[in-house]
Coordinates of C-alpha atoms and ligand atoms in Angstrom, one line a residue:
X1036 CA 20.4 1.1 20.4
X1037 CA 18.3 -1.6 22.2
X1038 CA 15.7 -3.8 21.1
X1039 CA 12.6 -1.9 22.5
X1040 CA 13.3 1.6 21.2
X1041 CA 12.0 0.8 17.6
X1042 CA 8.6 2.7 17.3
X1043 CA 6.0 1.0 14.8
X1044 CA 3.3 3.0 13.3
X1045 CA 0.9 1.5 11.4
X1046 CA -2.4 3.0 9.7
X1047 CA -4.7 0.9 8.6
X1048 CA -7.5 1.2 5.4
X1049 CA -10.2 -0.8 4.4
X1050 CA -12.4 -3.9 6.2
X1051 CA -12.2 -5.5 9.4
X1052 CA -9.7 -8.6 8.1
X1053 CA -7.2 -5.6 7.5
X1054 CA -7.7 -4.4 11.4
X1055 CA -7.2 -7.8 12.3
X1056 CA -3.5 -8.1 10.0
X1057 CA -2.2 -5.3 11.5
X1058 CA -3.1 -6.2 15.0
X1059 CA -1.2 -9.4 14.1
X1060 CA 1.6 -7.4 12.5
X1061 CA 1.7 -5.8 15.6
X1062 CA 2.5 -9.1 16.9
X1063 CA 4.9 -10.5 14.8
X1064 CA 7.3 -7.4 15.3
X1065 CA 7.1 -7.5 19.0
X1066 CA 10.2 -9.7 19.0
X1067 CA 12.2 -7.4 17.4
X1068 CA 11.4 -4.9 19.3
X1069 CA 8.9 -2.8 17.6
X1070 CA 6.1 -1.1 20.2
X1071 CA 3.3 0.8 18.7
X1072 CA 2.8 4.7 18.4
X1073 CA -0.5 6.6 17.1
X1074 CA 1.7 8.7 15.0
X1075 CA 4.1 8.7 12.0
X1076 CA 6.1 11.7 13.5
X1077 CA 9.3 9.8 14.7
X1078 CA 8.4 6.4 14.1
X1079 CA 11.1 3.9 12.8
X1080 CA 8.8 2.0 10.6
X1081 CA 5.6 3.0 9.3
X1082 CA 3.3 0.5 7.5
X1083 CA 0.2 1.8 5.5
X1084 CA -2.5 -1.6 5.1
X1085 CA -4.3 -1.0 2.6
X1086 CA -7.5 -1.6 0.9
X1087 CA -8.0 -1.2 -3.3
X1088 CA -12.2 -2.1 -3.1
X1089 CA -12.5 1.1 -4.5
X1090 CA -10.7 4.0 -6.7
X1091 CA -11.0 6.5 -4.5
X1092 CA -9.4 4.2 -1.3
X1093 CA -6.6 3.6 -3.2
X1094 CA -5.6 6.9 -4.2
X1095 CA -5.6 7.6 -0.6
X1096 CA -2.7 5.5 -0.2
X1097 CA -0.4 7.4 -3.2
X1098 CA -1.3 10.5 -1.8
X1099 CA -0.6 9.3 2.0
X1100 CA 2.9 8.1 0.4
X1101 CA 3.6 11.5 -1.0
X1102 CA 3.4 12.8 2.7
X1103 CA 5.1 10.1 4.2
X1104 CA 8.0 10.9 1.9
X1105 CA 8.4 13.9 3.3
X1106 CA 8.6 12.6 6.7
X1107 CA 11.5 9.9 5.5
X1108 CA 13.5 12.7 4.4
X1109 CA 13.1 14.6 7.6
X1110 CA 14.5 11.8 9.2
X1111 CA 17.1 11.7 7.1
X1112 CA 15.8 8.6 5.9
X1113 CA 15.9 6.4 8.7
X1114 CA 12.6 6.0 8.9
X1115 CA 11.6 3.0 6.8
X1116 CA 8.2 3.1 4.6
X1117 CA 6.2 0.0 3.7
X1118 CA 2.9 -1.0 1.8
X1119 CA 0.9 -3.9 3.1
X1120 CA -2.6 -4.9 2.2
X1121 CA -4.5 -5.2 -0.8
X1122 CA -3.3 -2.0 -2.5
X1123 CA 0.2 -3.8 -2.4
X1124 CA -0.9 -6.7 -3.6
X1125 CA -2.2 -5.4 -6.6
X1126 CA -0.1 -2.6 -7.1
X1127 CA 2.9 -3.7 -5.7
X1128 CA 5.4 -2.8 -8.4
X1129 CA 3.4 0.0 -9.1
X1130 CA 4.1 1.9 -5.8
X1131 CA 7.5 0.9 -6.3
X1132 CA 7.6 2.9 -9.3
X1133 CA 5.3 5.4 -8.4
X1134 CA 7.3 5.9 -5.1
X1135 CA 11.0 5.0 -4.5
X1136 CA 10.8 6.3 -1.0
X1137 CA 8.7 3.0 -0.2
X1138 CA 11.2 0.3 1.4
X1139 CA 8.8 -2.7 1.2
X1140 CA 5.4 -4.0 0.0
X1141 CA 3.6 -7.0 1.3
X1142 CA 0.9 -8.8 0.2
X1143 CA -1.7 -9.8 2.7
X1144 CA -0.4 -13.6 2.6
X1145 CA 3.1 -12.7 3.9
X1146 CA 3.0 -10.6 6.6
X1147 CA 5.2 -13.4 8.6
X1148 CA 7.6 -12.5 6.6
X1149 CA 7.8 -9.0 7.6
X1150 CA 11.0 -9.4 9.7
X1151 CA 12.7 -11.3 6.8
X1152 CA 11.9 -8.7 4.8
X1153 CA 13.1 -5.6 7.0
X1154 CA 16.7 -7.5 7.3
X1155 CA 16.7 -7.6 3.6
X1156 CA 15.7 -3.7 3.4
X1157 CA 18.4 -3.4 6.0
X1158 CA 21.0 -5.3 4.0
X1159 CA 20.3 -3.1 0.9
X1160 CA 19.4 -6.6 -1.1
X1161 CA 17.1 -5.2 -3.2
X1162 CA 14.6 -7.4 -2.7
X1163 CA 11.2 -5.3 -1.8
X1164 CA 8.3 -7.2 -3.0
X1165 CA 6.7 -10.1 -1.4
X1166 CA 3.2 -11.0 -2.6
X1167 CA 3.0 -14.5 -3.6
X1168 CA 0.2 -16.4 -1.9
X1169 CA 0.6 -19.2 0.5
X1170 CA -2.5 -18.2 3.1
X1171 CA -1.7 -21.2 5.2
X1172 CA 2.0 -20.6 5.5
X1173 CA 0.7 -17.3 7.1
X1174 CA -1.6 -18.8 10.1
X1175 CA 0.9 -21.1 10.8
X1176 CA 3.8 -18.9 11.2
X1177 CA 2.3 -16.2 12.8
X1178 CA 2.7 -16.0 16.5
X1179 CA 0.5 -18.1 19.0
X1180 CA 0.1 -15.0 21.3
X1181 CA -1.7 -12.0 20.6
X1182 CA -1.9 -8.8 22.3
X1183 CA -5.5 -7.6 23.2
X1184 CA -7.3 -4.3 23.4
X1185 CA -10.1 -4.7 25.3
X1186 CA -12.8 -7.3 25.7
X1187 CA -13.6 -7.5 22.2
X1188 CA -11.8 -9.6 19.9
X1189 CA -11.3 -9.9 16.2
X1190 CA -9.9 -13.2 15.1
X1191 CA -10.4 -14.6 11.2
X1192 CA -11.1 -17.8 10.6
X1193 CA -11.1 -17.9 6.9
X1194 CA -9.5 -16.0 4.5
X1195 CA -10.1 -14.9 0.2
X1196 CA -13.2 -15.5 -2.4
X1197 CA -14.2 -17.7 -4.7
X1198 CA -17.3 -15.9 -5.7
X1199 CA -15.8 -13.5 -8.4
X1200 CA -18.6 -10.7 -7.8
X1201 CA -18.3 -9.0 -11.4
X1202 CA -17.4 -5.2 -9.4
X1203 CA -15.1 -6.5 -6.8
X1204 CA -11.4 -6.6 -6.5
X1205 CA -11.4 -9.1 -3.3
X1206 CA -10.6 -12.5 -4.8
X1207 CA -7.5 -11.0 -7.4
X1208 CA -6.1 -9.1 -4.0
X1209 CA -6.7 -11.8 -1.5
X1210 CA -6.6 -15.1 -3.9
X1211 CA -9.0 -18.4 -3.6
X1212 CA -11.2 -19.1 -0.3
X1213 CA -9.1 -21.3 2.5
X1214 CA -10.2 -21.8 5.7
X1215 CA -8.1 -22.2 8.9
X1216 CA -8.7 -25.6 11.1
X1217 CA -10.6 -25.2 14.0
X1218 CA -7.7 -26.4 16.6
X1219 CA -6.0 -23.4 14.9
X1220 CA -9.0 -21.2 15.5
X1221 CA -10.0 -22.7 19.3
X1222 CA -6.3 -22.4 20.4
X1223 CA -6.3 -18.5 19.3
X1224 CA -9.5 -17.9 20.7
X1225 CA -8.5 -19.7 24.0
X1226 CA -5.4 -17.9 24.2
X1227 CA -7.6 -14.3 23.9
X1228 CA -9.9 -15.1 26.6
X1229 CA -7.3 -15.7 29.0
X1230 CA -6.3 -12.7 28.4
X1231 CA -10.0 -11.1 29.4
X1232 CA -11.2 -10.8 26.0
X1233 CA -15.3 -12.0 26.0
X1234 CA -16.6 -11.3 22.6
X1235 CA -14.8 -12.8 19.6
X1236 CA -15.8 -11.3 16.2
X1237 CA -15.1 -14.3 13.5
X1238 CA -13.8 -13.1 10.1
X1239 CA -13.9 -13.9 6.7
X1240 CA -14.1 -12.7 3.1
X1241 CA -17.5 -15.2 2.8
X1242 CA -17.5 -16.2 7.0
X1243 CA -20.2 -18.2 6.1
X1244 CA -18.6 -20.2 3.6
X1245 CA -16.1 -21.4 6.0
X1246 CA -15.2 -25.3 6.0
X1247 CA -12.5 -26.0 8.3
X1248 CA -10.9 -29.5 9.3
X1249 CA -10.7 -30.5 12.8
X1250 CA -8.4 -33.6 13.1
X1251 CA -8.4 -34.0 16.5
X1252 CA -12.4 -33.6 17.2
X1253 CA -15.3 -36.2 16.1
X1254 CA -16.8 -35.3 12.9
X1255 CA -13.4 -34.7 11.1
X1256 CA -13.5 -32.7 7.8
X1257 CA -15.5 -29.8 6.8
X1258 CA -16.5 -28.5 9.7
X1259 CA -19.3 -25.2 8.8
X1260 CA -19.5 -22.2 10.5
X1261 CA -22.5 -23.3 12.3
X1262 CA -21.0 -26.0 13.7
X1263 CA -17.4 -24.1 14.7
X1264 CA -19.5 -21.5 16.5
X1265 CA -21.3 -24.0 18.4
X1266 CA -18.1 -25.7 19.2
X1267 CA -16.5 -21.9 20.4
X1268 CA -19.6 -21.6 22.5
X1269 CA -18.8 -24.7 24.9
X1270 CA -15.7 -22.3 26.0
X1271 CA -16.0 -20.4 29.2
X1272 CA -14.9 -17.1 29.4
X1273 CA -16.2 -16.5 26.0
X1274 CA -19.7 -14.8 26.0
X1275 CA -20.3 -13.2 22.8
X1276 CA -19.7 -14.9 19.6
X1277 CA -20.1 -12.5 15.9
X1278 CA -19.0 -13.5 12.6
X1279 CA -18.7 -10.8 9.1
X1280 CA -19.0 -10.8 6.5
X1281 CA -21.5 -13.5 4.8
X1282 CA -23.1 -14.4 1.7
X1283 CA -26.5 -15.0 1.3
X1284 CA -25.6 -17.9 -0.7
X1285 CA -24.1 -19.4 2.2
X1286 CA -26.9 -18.8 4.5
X1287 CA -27.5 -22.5 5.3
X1288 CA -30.4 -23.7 7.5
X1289 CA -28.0 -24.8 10.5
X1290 CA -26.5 -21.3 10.7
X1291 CA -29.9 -19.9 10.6
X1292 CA -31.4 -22.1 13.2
X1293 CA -27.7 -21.3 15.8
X1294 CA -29.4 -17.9 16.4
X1295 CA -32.5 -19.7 17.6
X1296 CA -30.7 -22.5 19.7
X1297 CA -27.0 -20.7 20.7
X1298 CA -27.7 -18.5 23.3
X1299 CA -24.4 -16.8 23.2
X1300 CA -24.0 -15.9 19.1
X1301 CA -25.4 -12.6 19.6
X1302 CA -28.7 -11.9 17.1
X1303 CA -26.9 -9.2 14.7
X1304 CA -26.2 -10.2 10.9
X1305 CA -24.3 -8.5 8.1
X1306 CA -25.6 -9.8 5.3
X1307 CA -25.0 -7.4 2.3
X1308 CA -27.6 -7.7 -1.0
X1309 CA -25.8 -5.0 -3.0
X1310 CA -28.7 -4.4 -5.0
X1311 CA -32.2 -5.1 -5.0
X1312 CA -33.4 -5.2 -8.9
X1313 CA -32.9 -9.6 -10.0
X1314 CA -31.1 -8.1 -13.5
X1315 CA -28.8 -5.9 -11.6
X1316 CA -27.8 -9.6 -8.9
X1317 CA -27.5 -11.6 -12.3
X1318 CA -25.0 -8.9 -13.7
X1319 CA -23.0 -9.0 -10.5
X1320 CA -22.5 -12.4 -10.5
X1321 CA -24.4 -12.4 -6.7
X1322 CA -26.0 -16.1 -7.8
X1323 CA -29.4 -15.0 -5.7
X1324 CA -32.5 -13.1 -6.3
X1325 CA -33.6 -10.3 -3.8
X1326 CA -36.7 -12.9 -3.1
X1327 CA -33.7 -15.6 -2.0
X1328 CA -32.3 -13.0 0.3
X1329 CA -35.8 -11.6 1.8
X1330 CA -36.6 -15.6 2.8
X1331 CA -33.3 -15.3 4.6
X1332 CA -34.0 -12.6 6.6
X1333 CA -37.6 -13.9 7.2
X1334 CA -36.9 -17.5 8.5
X1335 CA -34.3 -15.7 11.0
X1336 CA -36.5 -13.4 12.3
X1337 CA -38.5 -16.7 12.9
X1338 CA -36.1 -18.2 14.9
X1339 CA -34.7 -14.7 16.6
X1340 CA -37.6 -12.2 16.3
X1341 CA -35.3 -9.1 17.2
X1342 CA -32.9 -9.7 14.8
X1343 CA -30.7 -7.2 13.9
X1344 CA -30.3 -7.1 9.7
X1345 CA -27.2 -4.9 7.9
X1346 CA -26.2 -4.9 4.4
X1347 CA -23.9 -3.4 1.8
X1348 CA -25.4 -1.5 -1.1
X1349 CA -24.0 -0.8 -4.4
X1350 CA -25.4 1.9 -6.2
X1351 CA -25.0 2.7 -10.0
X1352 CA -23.6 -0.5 -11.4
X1353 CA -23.5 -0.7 -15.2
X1354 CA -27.1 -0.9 -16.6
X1355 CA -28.9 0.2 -13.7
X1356 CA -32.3 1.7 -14.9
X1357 CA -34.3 3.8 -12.5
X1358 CA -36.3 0.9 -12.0
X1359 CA -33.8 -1.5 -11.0
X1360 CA -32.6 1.1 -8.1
X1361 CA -36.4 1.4 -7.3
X1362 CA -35.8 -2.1 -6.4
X1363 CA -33.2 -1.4 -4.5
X1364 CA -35.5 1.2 -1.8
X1365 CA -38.7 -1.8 -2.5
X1366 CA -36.1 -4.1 -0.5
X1367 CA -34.9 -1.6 2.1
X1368 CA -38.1 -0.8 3.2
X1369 CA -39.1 -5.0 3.2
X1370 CA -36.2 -5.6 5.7
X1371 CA -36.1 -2.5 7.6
X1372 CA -32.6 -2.3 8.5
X1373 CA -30.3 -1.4 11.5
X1374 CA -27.8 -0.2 9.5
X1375 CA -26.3 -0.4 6.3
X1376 CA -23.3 0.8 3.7
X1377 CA -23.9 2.3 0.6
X1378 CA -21.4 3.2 -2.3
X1379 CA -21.4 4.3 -5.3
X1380 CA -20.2 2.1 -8.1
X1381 CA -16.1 2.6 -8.5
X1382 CA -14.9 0.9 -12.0
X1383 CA -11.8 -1.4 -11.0
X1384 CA -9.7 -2.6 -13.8
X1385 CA -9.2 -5.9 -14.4
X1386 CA -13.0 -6.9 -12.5
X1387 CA -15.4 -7.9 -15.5
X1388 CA -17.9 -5.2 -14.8
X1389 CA -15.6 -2.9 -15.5
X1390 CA -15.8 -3.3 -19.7
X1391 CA -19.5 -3.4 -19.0
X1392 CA -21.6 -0.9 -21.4
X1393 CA -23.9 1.3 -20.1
X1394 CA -21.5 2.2 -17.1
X1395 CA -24.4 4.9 -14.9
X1396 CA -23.4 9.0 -15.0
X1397 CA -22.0 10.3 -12.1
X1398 CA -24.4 12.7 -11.1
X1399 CA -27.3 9.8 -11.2
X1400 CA -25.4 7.8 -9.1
X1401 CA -24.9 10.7 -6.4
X1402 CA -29.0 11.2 -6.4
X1403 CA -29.2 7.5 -6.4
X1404 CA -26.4 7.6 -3.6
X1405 CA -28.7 10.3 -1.6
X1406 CA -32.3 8.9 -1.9
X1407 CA -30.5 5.2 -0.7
X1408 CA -28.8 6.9 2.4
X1409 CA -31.7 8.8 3.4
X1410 CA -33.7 5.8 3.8
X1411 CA -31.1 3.9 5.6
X1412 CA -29.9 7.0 8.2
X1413 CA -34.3 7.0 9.0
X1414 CA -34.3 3.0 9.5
X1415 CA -31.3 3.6 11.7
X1416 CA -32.6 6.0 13.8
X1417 CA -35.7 4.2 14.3
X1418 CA -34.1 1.1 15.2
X1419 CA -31.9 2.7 18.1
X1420 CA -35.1 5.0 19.0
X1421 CA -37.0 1.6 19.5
X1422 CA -34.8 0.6 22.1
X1423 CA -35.3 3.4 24.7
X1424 CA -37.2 2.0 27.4
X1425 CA -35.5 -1.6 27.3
X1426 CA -33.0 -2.6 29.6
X1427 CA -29.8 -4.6 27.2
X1428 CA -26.8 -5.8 28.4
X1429 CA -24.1 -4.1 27.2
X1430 CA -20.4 -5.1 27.3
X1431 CA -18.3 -2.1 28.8
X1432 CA -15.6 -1.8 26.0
X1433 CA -13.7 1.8 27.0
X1434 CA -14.6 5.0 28.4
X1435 CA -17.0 7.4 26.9
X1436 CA -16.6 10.5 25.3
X1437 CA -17.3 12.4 28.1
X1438 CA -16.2 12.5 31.8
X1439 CA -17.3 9.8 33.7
X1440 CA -19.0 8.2 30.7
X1441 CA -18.5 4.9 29.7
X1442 CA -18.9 3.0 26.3
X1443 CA -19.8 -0.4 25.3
X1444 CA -22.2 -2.2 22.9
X1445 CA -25.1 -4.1 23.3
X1446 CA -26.1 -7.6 21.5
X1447 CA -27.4 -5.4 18.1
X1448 CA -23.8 -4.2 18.4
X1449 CA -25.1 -0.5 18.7
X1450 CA -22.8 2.1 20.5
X1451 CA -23.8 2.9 23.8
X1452 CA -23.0 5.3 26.4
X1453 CA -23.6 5.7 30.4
X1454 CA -22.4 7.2 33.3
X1455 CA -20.4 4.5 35.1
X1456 CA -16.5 3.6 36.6
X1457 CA -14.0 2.6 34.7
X1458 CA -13.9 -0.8 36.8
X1459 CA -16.8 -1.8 34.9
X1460 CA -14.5 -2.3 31.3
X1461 CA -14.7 -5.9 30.6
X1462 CA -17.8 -6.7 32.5
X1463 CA -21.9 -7.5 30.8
X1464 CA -24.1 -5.2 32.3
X1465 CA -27.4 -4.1 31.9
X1466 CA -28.4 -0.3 30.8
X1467 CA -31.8 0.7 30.3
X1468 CA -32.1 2.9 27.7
X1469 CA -33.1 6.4 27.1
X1470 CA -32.0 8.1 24.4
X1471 CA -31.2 7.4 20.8
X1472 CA -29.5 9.0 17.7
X1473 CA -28.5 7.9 14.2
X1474 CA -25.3 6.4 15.9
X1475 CA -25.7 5.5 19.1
X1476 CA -27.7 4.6 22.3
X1477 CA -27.4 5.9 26.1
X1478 CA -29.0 5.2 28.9
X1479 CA -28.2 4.5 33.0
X1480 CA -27.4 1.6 34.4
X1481 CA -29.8 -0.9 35.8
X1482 CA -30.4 -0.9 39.7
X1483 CA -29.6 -5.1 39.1
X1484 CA -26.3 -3.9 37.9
X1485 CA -25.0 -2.1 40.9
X1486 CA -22.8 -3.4 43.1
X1487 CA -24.8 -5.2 46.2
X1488 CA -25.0 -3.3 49.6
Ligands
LIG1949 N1 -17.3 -10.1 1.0 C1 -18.3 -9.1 1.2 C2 -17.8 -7.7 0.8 C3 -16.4 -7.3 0.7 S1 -16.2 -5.7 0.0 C4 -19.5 -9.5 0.5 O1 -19.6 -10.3 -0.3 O2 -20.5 -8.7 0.6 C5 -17.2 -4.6 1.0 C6 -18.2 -3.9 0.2 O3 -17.7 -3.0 -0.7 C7 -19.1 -4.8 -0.7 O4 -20.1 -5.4 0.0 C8 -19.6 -3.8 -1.7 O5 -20.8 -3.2 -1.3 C9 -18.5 -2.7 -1.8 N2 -17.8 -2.8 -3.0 C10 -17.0 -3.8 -3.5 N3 -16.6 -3.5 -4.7 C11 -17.1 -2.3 -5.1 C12 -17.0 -1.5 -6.2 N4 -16.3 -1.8 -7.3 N5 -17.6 -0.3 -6.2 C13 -18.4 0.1 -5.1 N6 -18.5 -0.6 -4.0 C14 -17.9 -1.8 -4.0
LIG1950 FE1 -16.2 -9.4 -3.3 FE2 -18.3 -10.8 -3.9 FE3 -16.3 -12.0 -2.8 FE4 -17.7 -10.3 -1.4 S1 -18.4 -12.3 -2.3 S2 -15.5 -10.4 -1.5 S3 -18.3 -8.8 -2.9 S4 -16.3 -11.1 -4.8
LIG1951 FE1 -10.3 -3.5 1.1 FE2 -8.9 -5.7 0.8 FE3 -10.7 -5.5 2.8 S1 -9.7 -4.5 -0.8 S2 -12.2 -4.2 1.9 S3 -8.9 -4.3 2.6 S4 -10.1 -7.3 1.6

């Protein structure tokens, strides 16, 4: 058998950071041969990376590894069957009770170690677990080179939480904040644009919280998001700068004042609350009040008027009185979102809210649950409705769902289709819109964006 006729399948669960791993997964089995399929049907190694936030996400993945199992034994049991993620990390030698057929699990930390790992599988050593942390051992070993897909980019810049919400499972499955320097992060974002990517999406637990070194550049230590984004923005090539998810803890004034002054971080912000009622933040451990958070929002849409505000919503945490979740629609009608996520409350063992009394009945969580996404889906709509009419430009990610149709997004990060040629992937251009739905935007492209006669 040679090298390139492994097949790697990997599905992946759970928040951008885990896209990102398995793209770089993707990487670091290159060179052994390993190309990517969209199936598990005859793949040589599938990888499930997955995400524990909540009960339900993680029962996905037993009930994934049942089926998988099945697939192994159709193969005869070739087929090798790992857990990565944050499922594995805190589960890790309960899937390998749960399910023999697994070969290896991987905490988030170690995915360099992936081909150390499959020659141990290989060798029979018995040796299937690998979730220790050492986050910096993992930037540096991973590969320089990354494969692209398409003109957007994510790349994460730092990694884990210190913030110990009291519902979430992120800084037990990813361990303590650590941020990666920024020669680490300018060399990766350098080595995407050369190869034609022009938005980079920065990622982090707490983004915001970042605080990198920089010992070659002036300035030194402790180097804030702010300023790394400025610094990113001096590259050429690079046109679109994001970063997800924040804290509004971290929302300092330099970072607020960038989307005044830095023409090229585009004016979109994920900035979840969770909640809106100040008993309900104290219980979660958010160290803000909704007032904190409605400032935020309120000095950025002094700097950047058309700001473009998500959030994450938590529904249904222990103690939550009908007034408290009133609170919670009071603040979603103050900002008026673009979009948000909402979810009900999901006990995870071992989080402190989880012993909490007073945990909220089901069934007033799903009307909660209703009543919340309501709201949202008619601030959503609006929001895209109230861009028909405007001409945006919109980078040209893929083709469209339908024949000659193609897709991109524009600065609010909204989906947007048009009739156009597939030439035009990679390239800013500008659509005037003219329609709008809950979930997307389409229009034609501007006379100013067609090719000169
Ligand atoms: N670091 C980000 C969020 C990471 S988890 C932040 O601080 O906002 C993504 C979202 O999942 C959270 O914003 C929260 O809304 C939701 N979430 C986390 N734990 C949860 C739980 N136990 N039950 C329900 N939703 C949860
Ligand atoms: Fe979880 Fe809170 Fe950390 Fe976000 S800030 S990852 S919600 S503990
Ligand atoms: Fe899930 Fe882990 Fe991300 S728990 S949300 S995959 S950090």
């Amino acid at each position: 058998m040679t090298a390139a006729t492994k097949r790697l399948f990997i599905k992946t669960y759970g928040c951008q950071m885990n896209v990102y791993d398995s793209e770089r997964m993707k990487d670091v089995l290159a060179p052994l041969g390993y190309t990517s399929i969209d199936t598990a049907d005859d793949a040589d190694l599938v990888l499930l990376n997955t995400c524990h936030i909540r009960e339900k996400a993680t029962e996905k993945v037993f009930s994934e590894l049942g089926q998988l199992k099945r697939l192994k034994q159709a193969s005869g049991g070739k087929m090798l069957l790992g857990v990565t993620g944050c499922v594995a990390q805190a589960e890790g030698e309960e899937i390998m009770r749960r399910q023999p057929a697994v070969d290896l699990v991987l905490g988030p930390q170690a995915y360099h170690k992936l081909p150390e790992l499959i020659a141990r599988v290989h060798r029979a050593a018995n040796e299937r677990l690998e979730t220790d942390f050492e986050v910096e051992e993992k930037f540096d070993a991973l590969p320089s080179d990354r494969q692209v897909d398409g003109p957007s980019a994510f790349l994460s810049v730092q990694e884990g939480c210190d913030k110990f919400c009291s519902f979430c499972v992120v800084p037990y499955t990813r361990g303590a904040e650590f941020s990666r320097s920024v020669d680490a992060i300018v060399a990766e974002a350098r080595a995407l644009i050369r190869k034609g990517v022009r938005e980079i999406n920065l990622l982090g637990q707490n983004v915001n919280a970042y605080h990198g070194t920089a010992p070659s550049l002036e300035g030194g230590d402790d180097w804030t998001l702010a300023q790394l984004i400025r610094h990113l923005a001096k590259i050429d090539g690079l046109d679109r700068i994001r970063f997800t998810t924040s804290h509004p803890r971290d929302m300092d004034d330099d970072l607020i004042a960038a989307f005044g002054d830095t023409e090229k971080l585009m004016p979109y912000l994920h900035l979840p609350v969770q909640a809106g009622s100040d008993s309900i933040l104290k219980a979660m451990n958010r160290g803000h009040t909704a007032q904190h958070y409605v400032d935020i929002i309120e000095r950025l849409r002094v700097v950047r008027p058309d700001m473009a505000v998500t959030s994450d919503f938590i529904v249904g945490f222990p103690g939550e009185r009908d007034e408290d979740f009133e609170d919670t629609m009071r603040i979603v009608e103050t900002i008026d979102y673009a979009a948000a996520y909402s979810f009900k409350y999901s006990r995870r063992p071992g989080t402190p809210a989880a012993d909490m009394f007073a945990q909220v009945p089901e069934e007033v969580k799903d009307e909660r649950l209703q009543r919340l996404q309501a709201l949202i889906r008619d601030q959503q709509t609006r929001f895209n409705q109230s861009q028909i009419g405007k001409t945006l430009p919109v980078l040209v990610t893929g083709t469209g769902r339908n024949d000659g149709q193609m897709a991109g997004r524009t600065p609010y990060l909204q989906a947007t289709h048009f009739d156009g040629t597939e030439d035009l992937i990679g390239q800013i251009v500008d659509v005037t819109m003219t329609n709008a739905t809950l979930n997307s935007v389409g229009g034609q492209l501007a006379r100013s964006s067609e090719p000169a006669l």
